[in-house]
């Protein structure tokens, strides 16, 4: 699930870029320009915190460790998190000591992953019936107090045939962030479905994509994954403005796509669309295209469509 973190950052960046572009192209009028990006920024912060917790839940349940290392990521002794797995209570505890992790974010406090509600003996993220309740205790990221309360459930049918059935997960819950420096409180809830499109080998965007799933005894290879995200989210910004996010066409993140030679680890959204509506302002419709491996997207506001390039 690490990929979902990149997804949320991309969405917010698009909104920020489009608002700035539109503002610069408008002629001077007596109207107040529709260029307030604070709602998009607050949504991005909550989306990122949510996806970050889900990513760590998947990593910890699959391997009993997380990939967030302090300083040199090759240094085993400089881990910024301690992972404790209790197989009797089926609770995984990740404790951060307040150091900078290898992704540049400073974390302290505790994330708890309780998978005791899993069915059919599921203990790993890839197992059908796996259900993980994620909560936090005194969890702080980059000075912001973050409270997460959400559940991730593997909804793939038991005994599924990967040649005909893709793996799926539902993600439901909430995030509350008290921003540093008395910056206000952001609240956010989501109802999402993640689908691993290449549970078996597929052809996507005109290219042959290998399976990222082998069997129930092997950890999913997320570096080969093609992931579909659908659903909605809503929340309240630090200014008290209510907003909604609705995915109108499933967003596709292709981890095999690297269109920017200067960023070989960057995998953009290549297909799908969503509507972002901040308060009483006009809805922003963002369209990522139909699967081509590129950095092109469009933003439509009040019937006007603008071409943008993804960062």
Short mmCIF file of N, CA and C in Angstrom, two decimals, residues 89-263:
data_model
loop_
_atom_site.label_atom_id
_atom_site.label_comp_id
_atom_site.label_asym_id
_atom_site.label_seq_id
_atom_site.Cartn_x
_atom_site.Cartn_y
_atom_site.Cartn_z
N UNK A 89 -2.29 -12.27 20.87
CA UNK A 89 -3.38 -11.29 20.86
C UNK A 89 -3.67 -10.78 19.46
N UNK A 90 -2.78 -11.10 18.50
CA UNK A 90 -2.89 -10.64 17.12
C UNK A 90 -2.88 -9.11 17.05
N UNK A 91 -1.92 -8.55 17.75
CA UNK A 91 -1.72 -7.10 17.77
C UNK A 91 -0.28 -6.78 17.40
N UNK A 92 -0.12 -5.85 16.47
CA UNK A 92 1.20 -5.38 16.07
C UNK A 92 1.35 -3.94 16.54
N UNK A 93 2.43 -3.65 17.24
CA UNK A 93 2.68 -2.30 17.74
C UNK A 93 3.92 -1.72 17.08
N UNK A 94 3.77 -0.54 16.50
CA UNK A 94 4.91 0.16 15.89
C UNK A 94 5.16 1.42 16.69
N UNK A 95 6.33 1.51 17.29
CA UNK A 95 6.68 2.63 18.16
C UNK A 95 7.77 3.47 17.53
N UNK A 96 7.48 4.75 17.34
CA UNK A 96 8.45 5.68 16.76
C UNK A 96 9.10 6.51 17.87
N UNK A 97 10.41 6.70 17.76
CA UNK A 97 11.15 7.37 18.81
C UNK A 97 11.37 8.85 18.62
N UNK A 98 10.82 9.44 17.55
CA UNK A 98 10.97 10.87 17.36
C UNK A 98 12.08 11.26 16.41
N UNK A 99 12.72 10.28 15.78
CA UNK A 99 13.78 10.59 14.82
C UNK A 99 13.24 10.73 13.41
N UNK A 100 14.09 11.28 12.53
CA UNK A 100 13.71 11.42 11.12
C UNK A 100 13.82 10.08 10.43
N UNK A 101 12.76 9.71 9.70
CA UNK A 101 12.76 8.46 8.95
C UNK A 101 13.33 8.69 7.56
N UNK A 102 13.57 7.60 6.82
CA UNK A 102 14.25 7.76 5.54
C UNK A 102 13.40 8.45 4.49
N UNK A 103 12.11 8.65 4.77
CA UNK A 103 11.28 9.42 3.84
C UNK A 103 11.29 10.90 4.20
N UNK A 104 12.08 11.27 5.21
CA UNK A 104 12.22 12.67 5.58
C UNK A 104 11.25 13.16 6.64
N UNK A 105 10.26 12.34 7.02
CA UNK A 105 9.27 12.74 8.01
C UNK A 105 9.70 12.30 9.41
N UNK A 106 9.42 13.18 10.38
CA UNK A 106 9.75 12.90 11.77
C UNK A 106 8.50 12.38 12.47
N UNK A 107 8.61 11.19 13.07
CA UNK A 107 7.47 10.57 13.73
C UNK A 107 7.79 10.20 15.16
N UNK A 108 6.77 10.35 16.03
CA UNK A 108 6.87 9.86 17.40
C UNK A 108 5.52 9.29 17.78
N UNK A 109 5.49 8.49 18.83
CA UNK A 109 4.22 7.89 19.26
C UNK A 109 4.05 6.48 18.75
N UNK A 110 2.82 5.99 18.82
CA UNK A 110 2.55 4.58 18.58
C UNK A 110 1.42 4.38 17.57
N UNK A 111 1.63 3.45 16.65
CA UNK A 111 0.59 2.95 15.76
C UNK A 111 0.28 1.51 16.20
N UNK A 112 -1.00 1.19 16.34
CA UNK A 112 -1.40 -0.15 16.75
C UNK A 112 -2.24 -0.79 15.65
N UNK A 113 -1.86 -1.99 15.24
CA UNK A 113 -2.59 -2.74 14.23
C UNK A 113 -3.17 -4.00 14.87
N UNK A 114 -4.47 -4.02 15.03
CA UNK A 114 -5.15 -5.15 15.67
C UNK A 114 -5.84 -5.97 14.58
N UNK A 115 -5.34 -7.17 14.32
CA UNK A 115 -5.94 -8.00 13.29
C UNK A 115 -6.69 -9.20 13.87
N UNK A 116 -7.13 -9.06 15.13
CA UNK A 116 -7.83 -10.16 15.81
C UNK A 116 -9.21 -10.44 15.22
N UNK A 117 -9.77 -9.48 14.47
CA UNK A 117 -11.09 -9.68 13.85
C UNK A 117 -11.00 -10.39 12.51
N UNK A 118 -9.77 -10.75 12.10
CA UNK A 118 -9.61 -11.45 10.82
C UNK A 118 -10.31 -12.80 10.87
N UNK A 119 -10.76 -13.26 9.72
CA UNK A 119 -11.46 -14.55 9.64
C UNK A 119 -10.64 -15.55 8.85
N UNK A 120 -10.97 -16.82 9.03
CA UNK A 120 -10.32 -17.88 8.26
C UNK A 120 -8.85 -18.04 8.53
N UNK A 121 -8.38 -17.59 9.72
CA UNK A 121 -6.97 -17.74 10.07
C UNK A 121 -6.06 -16.77 9.35
N UNK A 122 -6.60 -15.70 8.76
CA UNK A 122 -5.79 -14.72 8.03
C UNK A 122 -4.89 -13.95 8.97
N UNK A 123 -3.60 -13.84 8.62
CA UNK A 123 -2.63 -13.10 9.43
C UNK A 123 -1.82 -12.11 8.61
N UNK A 124 -1.92 -12.19 7.28
CA UNK A 124 -1.17 -11.31 6.39
C UNK A 124 -2.10 -10.47 5.52
N UNK A 125 -1.59 -9.36 5.07
CA UNK A 125 -2.36 -8.43 4.25
C UNK A 125 -2.93 -9.11 3.00
N UNK A 126 -2.21 -10.08 2.47
CA UNK A 126 -2.62 -10.77 1.24
C UNK A 126 -3.66 -11.86 1.48
N UNK A 127 -3.93 -12.19 2.74
CA UNK A 127 -4.85 -13.29 3.04
C UNK A 127 -6.31 -12.85 2.99
N UNK A 128 -7.17 -13.53 2.22
CA UNK A 128 -8.60 -13.22 2.25
C UNK A 128 -9.14 -13.32 3.68
N UNK A 129 -9.92 -12.32 4.07
CA UNK A 129 -10.46 -12.31 5.43
C UNK A 129 -9.62 -11.53 6.42
N UNK A 130 -8.41 -11.11 5.99
CA UNK A 130 -7.57 -10.30 6.89
C UNK A 130 -8.26 -8.96 7.15
N UNK A 131 -8.38 -8.60 8.42
CA UNK A 131 -9.00 -7.33 8.81
C UNK A 131 -8.15 -6.69 9.89
N UNK A 132 -7.72 -5.46 9.62
CA UNK A 132 -6.81 -4.77 10.53
C UNK A 132 -7.42 -3.45 10.99
N UNK A 133 -7.57 -3.30 12.31
CA UNK A 133 -8.06 -2.05 12.87
C UNK A 133 -6.85 -1.22 13.29
N UNK A 134 -6.73 -0.03 12.72
CA UNK A 134 -5.56 0.84 12.96
C UNK A 134 -5.94 1.97 13.91
N UNK A 135 -5.19 2.11 15.00
CA UNK A 135 -5.39 3.21 15.93
C UNK A 135 -4.04 3.82 16.28
N UNK A 136 -4.07 4.98 16.94
CA UNK A 136 -2.85 5.69 17.30
C UNK A 136 -2.86 6.10 18.76
N UNK A 137 -1.66 6.28 19.31
CA UNK A 137 -1.51 6.78 20.68
C UNK A 137 -0.39 7.83 20.68
N UNK A 138 -0.75 9.07 21.01
CA UNK A 138 0.24 10.16 21.06
C UNK A 138 1.09 10.20 19.79
N UNK A 139 0.45 10.01 18.66
CA UNK A 139 1.16 9.93 17.39
C UNK A 139 1.32 11.33 16.79
N UNK A 140 2.57 11.70 16.52
CA UNK A 140 2.89 13.03 15.99
C UNK A 140 3.77 12.88 14.76
N UNK A 141 3.40 13.55 13.66
CA UNK A 141 4.17 13.52 12.43
C UNK A 141 4.51 14.94 12.03
N UNK A 142 5.80 15.26 11.99
CA UNK A 142 6.27 16.59 11.61
C UNK A 142 5.62 17.68 12.46
N UNK A 143 5.40 17.41 13.73
CA UNK A 143 4.82 18.38 14.64
C UNK A 143 3.31 18.41 14.67
N UNK A 144 2.66 17.68 13.77
CA UNK A 144 1.20 17.62 13.74
C UNK A 144 0.70 16.40 14.51
N UNK A 145 -0.24 16.61 15.41
CA UNK A 145 -0.82 15.49 16.15
C UNK A 145 -1.83 14.78 15.26
N UNK A 146 -1.65 13.47 15.08
CA UNK A 146 -2.46 12.71 14.14
C UNK A 146 -3.19 11.58 14.87
N UNK A 147 -4.51 11.54 14.74
CA UNK A 147 -5.31 10.45 15.30
C UNK A 147 -5.94 9.68 14.14
N UNK A 148 -5.64 8.39 14.07
CA UNK A 148 -6.16 7.53 13.01
C UNK A 148 -7.06 6.47 13.63
N UNK A 149 -8.22 6.27 13.02
CA UNK A 149 -9.13 5.20 13.46
C UNK A 149 -9.78 4.63 12.21
N UNK A 150 -9.24 3.53 11.73
CA UNK A 150 -9.75 3.01 10.47
C UNK A 150 -9.54 1.49 10.39
N UNK A 151 -10.24 0.89 9.44
CA UNK A 151 -10.17 -0.55 9.27
C UNK A 151 -9.89 -0.89 7.82
N UNK A 152 -8.93 -1.79 7.61
CA UNK A 152 -8.59 -2.30 6.28
C UNK A 152 -8.96 -3.77 6.25
N UNK A 153 -9.76 -4.17 5.26
CA UNK A 153 -10.21 -5.56 5.17
C UNK A 153 -9.96 -6.13 3.78
N UNK A 154 -9.34 -7.30 3.75
CA UNK A 154 -9.13 -8.01 2.50
C UNK A 154 -10.44 -8.72 2.14
N UNK A 155 -11.10 -8.24 1.08
CA UNK A 155 -12.41 -8.76 0.70
C UNK A 155 -12.34 -9.78 -0.43
N UNK A 156 -11.13 -10.24 -0.77
CA UNK A 156 -10.98 -11.26 -1.79
C UNK A 156 -11.59 -12.57 -1.29
N UNK A 157 -12.39 -13.27 -2.10
CA UNK A 157 -12.99 -14.52 -1.63
C UNK A 157 -11.95 -15.59 -1.34
N UNK A 158 -12.18 -16.37 -0.30
CA UNK A 158 -11.27 -17.45 0.05
C UNK A 158 -11.21 -18.46 -1.09
N UNK A 159 -10.00 -18.99 -1.32
CA UNK A 159 -9.83 -19.97 -2.36
C UNK A 159 -9.95 -19.41 -3.76
N UNK A 160 -9.75 -18.10 -3.90
CA UNK A 160 -9.90 -17.44 -5.20
C UNK A 160 -8.87 -17.93 -6.21
N UNK A 161 -9.25 -17.82 -7.48
CA UNK A 161 -8.35 -18.17 -8.58
C UNK A 161 -7.74 -16.87 -9.10
N UNK A 162 -6.44 -16.63 -8.90
CA UNK A 162 -5.84 -15.36 -9.32
C UNK A 162 -5.92 -15.11 -10.82
N UNK A 163 -6.16 -16.15 -11.61
CA UNK A 163 -6.27 -15.96 -13.05
C UNK A 163 -7.59 -15.32 -13.44
N UNK A 164 -8.58 -15.41 -12.55
CA UNK A 164 -9.91 -14.86 -12.85
C UNK A 164 -10.41 -13.85 -11.83
N UNK A 165 -9.77 -13.76 -10.67
CA UNK A 165 -10.24 -12.88 -9.60
C UNK A 165 -9.11 -12.01 -9.08
N UNK A 166 -9.32 -10.70 -9.05
CA UNK A 166 -8.32 -9.78 -8.51
C UNK A 166 -8.47 -9.63 -7.00
N UNK A 167 -7.37 -9.36 -6.32
CA UNK A 167 -7.41 -9.13 -4.88
C UNK A 167 -7.97 -7.74 -4.61
N UNK A 168 -8.80 -7.63 -3.56
CA UNK A 168 -9.43 -6.35 -3.21
C UNK A 168 -9.37 -6.11 -1.71
N UNK A 169 -9.35 -4.83 -1.35
CA UNK A 169 -9.39 -4.42 0.05
C UNK A 169 -10.35 -3.23 0.19
N UNK A 170 -11.11 -3.20 1.27
CA UNK A 170 -11.90 -2.01 1.59
C UNK A 170 -11.17 -1.25 2.69
N UNK A 171 -11.24 0.07 2.61
CA UNK A 171 -10.59 0.93 3.59
C UNK A 171 -11.61 1.96 4.07
N UNK A 172 -11.96 1.89 5.34
CA UNK A 172 -12.96 2.80 5.90
C UNK A 172 -12.45 3.36 7.23
N UNK A 173 -12.70 4.63 7.48
CA UNK A 173 -12.30 5.18 8.75
C UNK A 173 -12.12 6.68 8.73
N UNK A 174 -11.42 7.19 9.74
CA UNK A 174 -11.29 8.63 9.89
C UNK A 174 -9.89 9.00 10.35
N UNK A 175 -9.55 10.25 10.06
CA UNK A 175 -8.29 10.84 10.50
C UNK A 175 -8.58 12.24 11.04
N UNK A 176 -8.00 12.57 12.17
CA UNK A 176 -8.10 13.92 12.72
C UNK A 176 -6.68 14.44 12.95
N UNK A 177 -6.41 15.63 12.44
CA UNK A 177 -5.08 16.21 12.56
C UNK A 177 -5.16 17.58 13.23
N UNK A 178 -4.44 17.74 14.32
CA UNK A 178 -4.29 19.04 14.96
C UNK A 178 -2.97 19.61 14.45
N UNK A 179 -3.06 20.62 13.59
CA UNK A 179 -1.88 21.13 12.92
C UNK A 179 -0.96 21.89 13.89
N UNK A 180 0.32 21.80 13.61
CA UNK A 180 1.32 22.46 14.45
C UNK A 180 1.13 23.98 14.41
N UNK A 181 1.60 24.66 15.46
CA UNK A 181 1.55 26.12 15.51
C UNK A 181 0.15 26.68 15.56
N UNK A 182 -0.76 25.98 16.24
CA UNK A 182 -2.16 26.45 16.35
C UNK A 182 -2.78 26.67 14.97
N UNK A 183 -2.46 25.76 14.05
CA UNK A 183 -2.94 25.90 12.68
C UNK A 183 -4.34 25.40 12.44
N UNK A 184 -5.01 24.93 13.50
CA UNK A 184 -6.38 24.44 13.33
C UNK A 184 -6.46 22.93 13.27
N UNK A 185 -7.69 22.43 13.18
CA UNK A 185 -7.93 20.99 13.17
C UNK A 185 -8.57 20.55 11.86
N UNK A 186 -8.02 19.51 11.27
CA UNK A 186 -8.54 18.93 10.03
C UNK A 186 -9.18 17.59 10.34
N UNK A 187 -10.42 17.39 9.87
CA UNK A 187 -11.07 16.08 10.03
C UNK A 187 -11.36 15.50 8.66
N UNK A 188 -11.31 14.16 8.55
CA UNK A 188 -11.41 13.50 7.25
C UNK A 188 -11.92 12.09 7.44
N UNK A 189 -12.85 11.66 6.58
CA UNK A 189 -13.32 10.28 6.59
C UNK A 189 -13.29 9.75 5.16
N UNK A 190 -13.15 8.43 5.02
CA UNK A 190 -13.09 7.85 3.68
C UNK A 190 -13.82 6.53 3.61
N UNK A 191 -14.19 6.17 2.39
CA UNK A 191 -14.77 4.88 2.06
C UNK A 191 -14.17 4.49 0.71
N UNK A 192 -13.18 3.62 0.73
CA UNK A 192 -12.40 3.33 -0.47
C UNK A 192 -12.32 1.82 -0.73
N UNK A 193 -12.09 1.50 -2.00
CA UNK A 193 -11.81 0.13 -2.40
C UNK A 193 -10.53 0.13 -3.23
N UNK A 194 -9.58 -0.70 -2.85
CA UNK A 194 -8.34 -0.86 -3.60
C UNK A 194 -8.36 -2.23 -4.27
N UNK A 195 -8.02 -2.26 -5.56
CA UNK A 195 -8.00 -3.52 -6.31
C UNK A 195 -6.64 -3.71 -6.96
N UNK A 196 -6.06 -4.89 -6.78
CA UNK A 196 -4.81 -5.23 -7.43
C UNK A 196 -5.16 -5.81 -8.80
N UNK A 197 -5.02 -5.00 -9.84
CA UNK A 197 -5.47 -5.41 -11.17
C UNK A 197 -4.62 -6.53 -11.77
N UNK A 198 -3.35 -6.59 -11.39
CA UNK A 198 -2.50 -7.67 -11.90
C UNK A 198 -2.23 -8.72 -10.83
N UNK A 199 -3.32 -9.22 -10.25
CA UNK A 199 -3.19 -10.39 -9.37
C UNK A 199 -2.60 -11.54 -10.20
N UNK A 200 -2.96 -11.56 -11.49
CA UNK A 200 -2.28 -12.41 -12.46
C UNK A 200 -1.76 -11.48 -13.56
N UNK A 201 -0.98 -12.00 -14.49
CA UNK A 201 -0.39 -11.17 -15.55
C UNK A 201 -1.49 -10.54 -16.41
N UNK A 202 -1.27 -9.29 -16.83
CA UNK A 202 -2.25 -8.57 -17.64
C UNK A 202 -1.53 -7.80 -18.74
N UNK A 203 -2.33 -7.26 -19.66
CA UNK A 203 -1.82 -6.29 -20.64
C UNK A 203 -2.49 -4.96 -20.31
N UNK A 204 -1.69 -3.95 -20.06
CA UNK A 204 -2.24 -2.64 -19.71
C UNK A 204 -1.45 -1.56 -20.43
N UNK A 205 -2.17 -0.59 -21.00
CA UNK A 205 -1.51 0.48 -21.74
C UNK A 205 -0.69 -0.02 -22.91
N UNK A 206 -1.10 -1.18 -23.47
CA UNK A 206 -0.38 -1.75 -24.59
C UNK A 206 0.86 -2.53 -24.22
N UNK A 207 1.10 -2.71 -22.91
CA UNK A 207 2.29 -3.42 -22.45
C UNK A 207 1.92 -4.65 -21.62
N UNK A 208 2.73 -5.69 -21.72
CA UNK A 208 2.55 -6.89 -20.91
C UNK A 208 3.06 -6.61 -19.50
N UNK A 209 2.20 -6.82 -18.50
CA UNK A 209 2.56 -6.57 -17.10
C UNK A 209 2.55 -7.90 -16.36
N UNK A 210 3.64 -8.28 -15.70
CA UNK A 210 3.67 -9.55 -14.97
C UNK A 210 2.79 -9.49 -13.72
N UNK A 211 2.44 -10.64 -13.19
CA UNK A 211 1.66 -10.69 -11.96
C UNK A 211 2.52 -10.20 -10.79
N UNK A 212 1.91 -9.44 -9.87
CA UNK A 212 2.62 -9.03 -8.66
C UNK A 212 2.27 -9.94 -7.49
N UNK A 213 1.34 -10.87 -7.74
CA UNK A 213 0.95 -11.85 -6.73
C UNK A 213 1.31 -13.24 -7.24
N UNK A 214 1.93 -14.05 -6.38
CA UNK A 214 2.31 -15.41 -6.75
C UNK A 214 1.38 -16.43 -6.12
N UNK A 215 1.36 -16.43 -4.79
CA UNK A 215 0.48 -17.33 -4.05
C UNK A 215 0.40 -16.84 -2.61
N UNK A 216 -0.36 -17.54 -1.78
CA UNK A 216 -0.58 -17.13 -0.40
C UNK A 216 0.66 -17.29 0.49
N UNK A 217 1.68 -17.94 -0.03
CA UNK A 217 2.91 -18.11 0.74
C UNK A 217 3.97 -17.09 0.39
N UNK A 218 3.65 -16.18 -0.54
CA UNK A 218 4.64 -15.23 -1.03
C UNK A 218 4.13 -13.79 -0.87
N UNK A 219 4.99 -12.92 -0.37
CA UNK A 219 4.64 -11.51 -0.19
C UNK A 219 4.37 -10.87 -1.55
N UNK A 220 3.34 -10.02 -1.63
CA UNK A 220 3.01 -9.33 -2.87
C UNK A 220 4.17 -8.43 -3.29
N UNK A 221 4.51 -8.44 -4.57
CA UNK A 221 5.56 -7.57 -5.11
C UNK A 221 4.89 -6.28 -5.59
N UNK A 222 4.87 -5.26 -4.73
CA UNK A 222 4.19 -4.01 -5.06
C UNK A 222 4.93 -3.22 -6.14
N UNK A 223 6.20 -3.54 -6.41
CA UNK A 223 6.95 -2.81 -7.44
C UNK A 223 6.43 -3.09 -8.84
N UNK A 224 5.65 -4.17 -9.00
CA UNK A 224 5.07 -4.51 -10.29
C UNK A 224 3.58 -4.22 -10.36
N UNK A 225 3.02 -3.69 -9.30
CA UNK A 225 1.57 -3.61 -9.16
C UNK A 225 0.91 -2.57 -10.07
N UNK A 226 -0.31 -2.90 -10.50
CA UNK A 226 -1.22 -1.95 -11.14
C UNK A 226 -2.45 -1.90 -10.23
N UNK A 227 -2.70 -0.74 -9.63
CA UNK A 227 -3.69 -0.63 -8.56
C UNK A 227 -4.82 0.31 -8.96
N UNK A 228 -6.04 -0.14 -8.71
CA UNK A 228 -7.23 0.67 -8.96
C UNK A 228 -7.79 1.15 -7.63
N UNK A 229 -8.15 2.44 -7.56
CA UNK A 229 -8.71 3.03 -6.34
C UNK A 229 -10.06 3.67 -6.68
N UNK A 230 -11.09 3.31 -5.95
CA UNK A 230 -12.41 3.90 -6.14
C UNK A 230 -13.00 4.27 -4.79
N UNK A 231 -14.05 5.11 -4.81
CA UNK A 231 -14.70 5.49 -3.57
C UNK A 231 -14.77 6.99 -3.37
N UNK A 232 -14.93 7.42 -2.13
CA UNK A 232 -15.13 8.83 -1.83
C UNK A 232 -14.51 9.19 -0.49
N UNK A 233 -14.46 10.50 -0.24
CA UNK A 233 -13.97 11.01 1.04
C UNK A 233 -14.62 12.36 1.29
N UNK A 234 -14.66 12.77 2.54
CA UNK A 234 -15.16 14.09 2.88
C UNK A 234 -14.49 14.54 4.16
N UNK A 235 -14.57 15.83 4.41
CA UNK A 235 -13.92 16.32 5.61
C UNK A 235 -14.19 17.78 5.87
N UNK A 236 -13.48 18.30 6.86
CA UNK A 236 -13.56 19.70 7.23
C UNK A 236 -12.14 20.25 7.33
N UNK A 237 -11.90 21.38 6.70
CA UNK A 237 -10.57 21.96 6.70
C UNK A 237 -10.28 22.66 8.02
N UNK A 238 -9.03 23.10 8.15
CA UNK A 238 -8.63 23.83 9.36
C UNK A 238 -9.37 25.15 9.49
N UNK A 239 -9.93 25.66 8.38
CA UNK A 239 -10.72 26.89 8.39
C UNK A 239 -12.20 26.62 8.67
N UNK A 240 -12.56 25.34 8.82
CA UNK A 240 -13.95 24.99 9.06
C UNK A 240 -14.77 24.81 7.80
N UNK A 241 -14.12 24.73 6.63
CA UNK A 241 -14.82 24.57 5.36
C UNK A 241 -15.00 23.08 5.05
N UNK A 242 -16.24 22.70 4.74
CA UNK A 242 -16.55 21.31 4.41
C UNK A 242 -16.22 21.05 2.95
N UNK A 243 -15.68 19.87 2.64
CA UNK A 243 -15.36 19.54 1.26
C UNK A 243 -15.66 18.06 1.01
N UNK A 244 -15.77 17.70 -0.27
CA UNK A 244 -15.99 16.31 -0.67
C UNK A 244 -15.04 15.94 -1.80
N UNK A 245 -14.69 14.66 -1.85
CA UNK A 245 -13.87 14.11 -2.92
C UNK A 245 -14.58 12.85 -3.41
N UNK A 246 -14.92 12.82 -4.70
CA UNK A 246 -15.59 11.66 -5.28
C UNK A 246 -14.83 11.16 -6.50
N UNK A 247 -14.40 9.92 -6.45
CA UNK A 247 -13.72 9.33 -7.60
C UNK A 247 -14.80 8.90 -8.59
N UNK A 248 -14.85 9.56 -9.74
CA UNK A 248 -15.90 9.30 -10.72
C UNK A 248 -15.53 8.19 -11.70
N UNK A 249 -14.25 7.94 -11.86
CA UNK A 249 -13.75 6.84 -12.67
C UNK A 249 -12.51 6.31 -11.95
N UNK A 250 -12.42 5.00 -11.70
CA UNK A 250 -11.32 4.47 -10.88
C UNK A 250 -9.95 5.03 -11.26
N UNK A 251 -9.21 5.46 -10.25
CA UNK A 251 -7.86 5.98 -10.46
C UNK A 251 -6.90 4.80 -10.56
N UNK A 252 -6.07 4.81 -11.58
CA UNK A 252 -5.14 3.70 -11.81
C UNK A 252 -3.71 4.17 -11.59
N UNK A 253 -3.04 3.51 -10.67
CA UNK A 253 -1.63 3.78 -10.40
C UNK A 253 -0.82 2.61 -10.95
N UNK A 254 0.01 2.87 -11.95
CA UNK A 254 0.79 1.83 -12.60
C UNK A 254 2.24 1.92 -12.13
N UNK A 255 2.66 1.00 -11.28
CA UNK A 255 4.01 1.03 -10.75
C UNK A 255 5.06 0.62 -11.78
N UNK A 256 4.61 0.17 -12.96
CA UNK A 256 5.53 -0.18 -14.04
C UNK A 256 5.79 1.00 -14.96
N UNK A 257 5.11 2.11 -14.72
CA UNK A 257 5.22 3.29 -15.56
C UNK A 257 6.14 4.32 -14.93
N UNK A 258 7.19 4.73 -15.65
CA UNK A 258 8.12 5.76 -15.17
C UNK A 258 8.40 6.73 -16.31
N UNK A 259 7.48 7.69 -16.56
CA UNK A 259 7.61 8.59 -17.71
C UNK A 259 8.69 9.66 -17.58
N UNK A 260 9.14 9.94 -16.36
CA UNK A 260 10.14 10.98 -16.16
C UNK A 260 11.50 10.34 -15.93
N UNK A 261 12.42 10.44 -16.88
CA UNK A 261 13.74 9.79 -16.72
C UNK A 261 14.54 10.34 -15.55
N UNK A 262 14.20 11.54 -15.10
CA UNK A 262 14.91 12.13 -13.96
C UNK A 262 14.35 11.64 -12.62
N UNK A 263 13.19 10.96 -12.68
CA UNK A 263 12.56 10.45 -11.46
C UNK A 263 12.17 8.99 -11.68
#
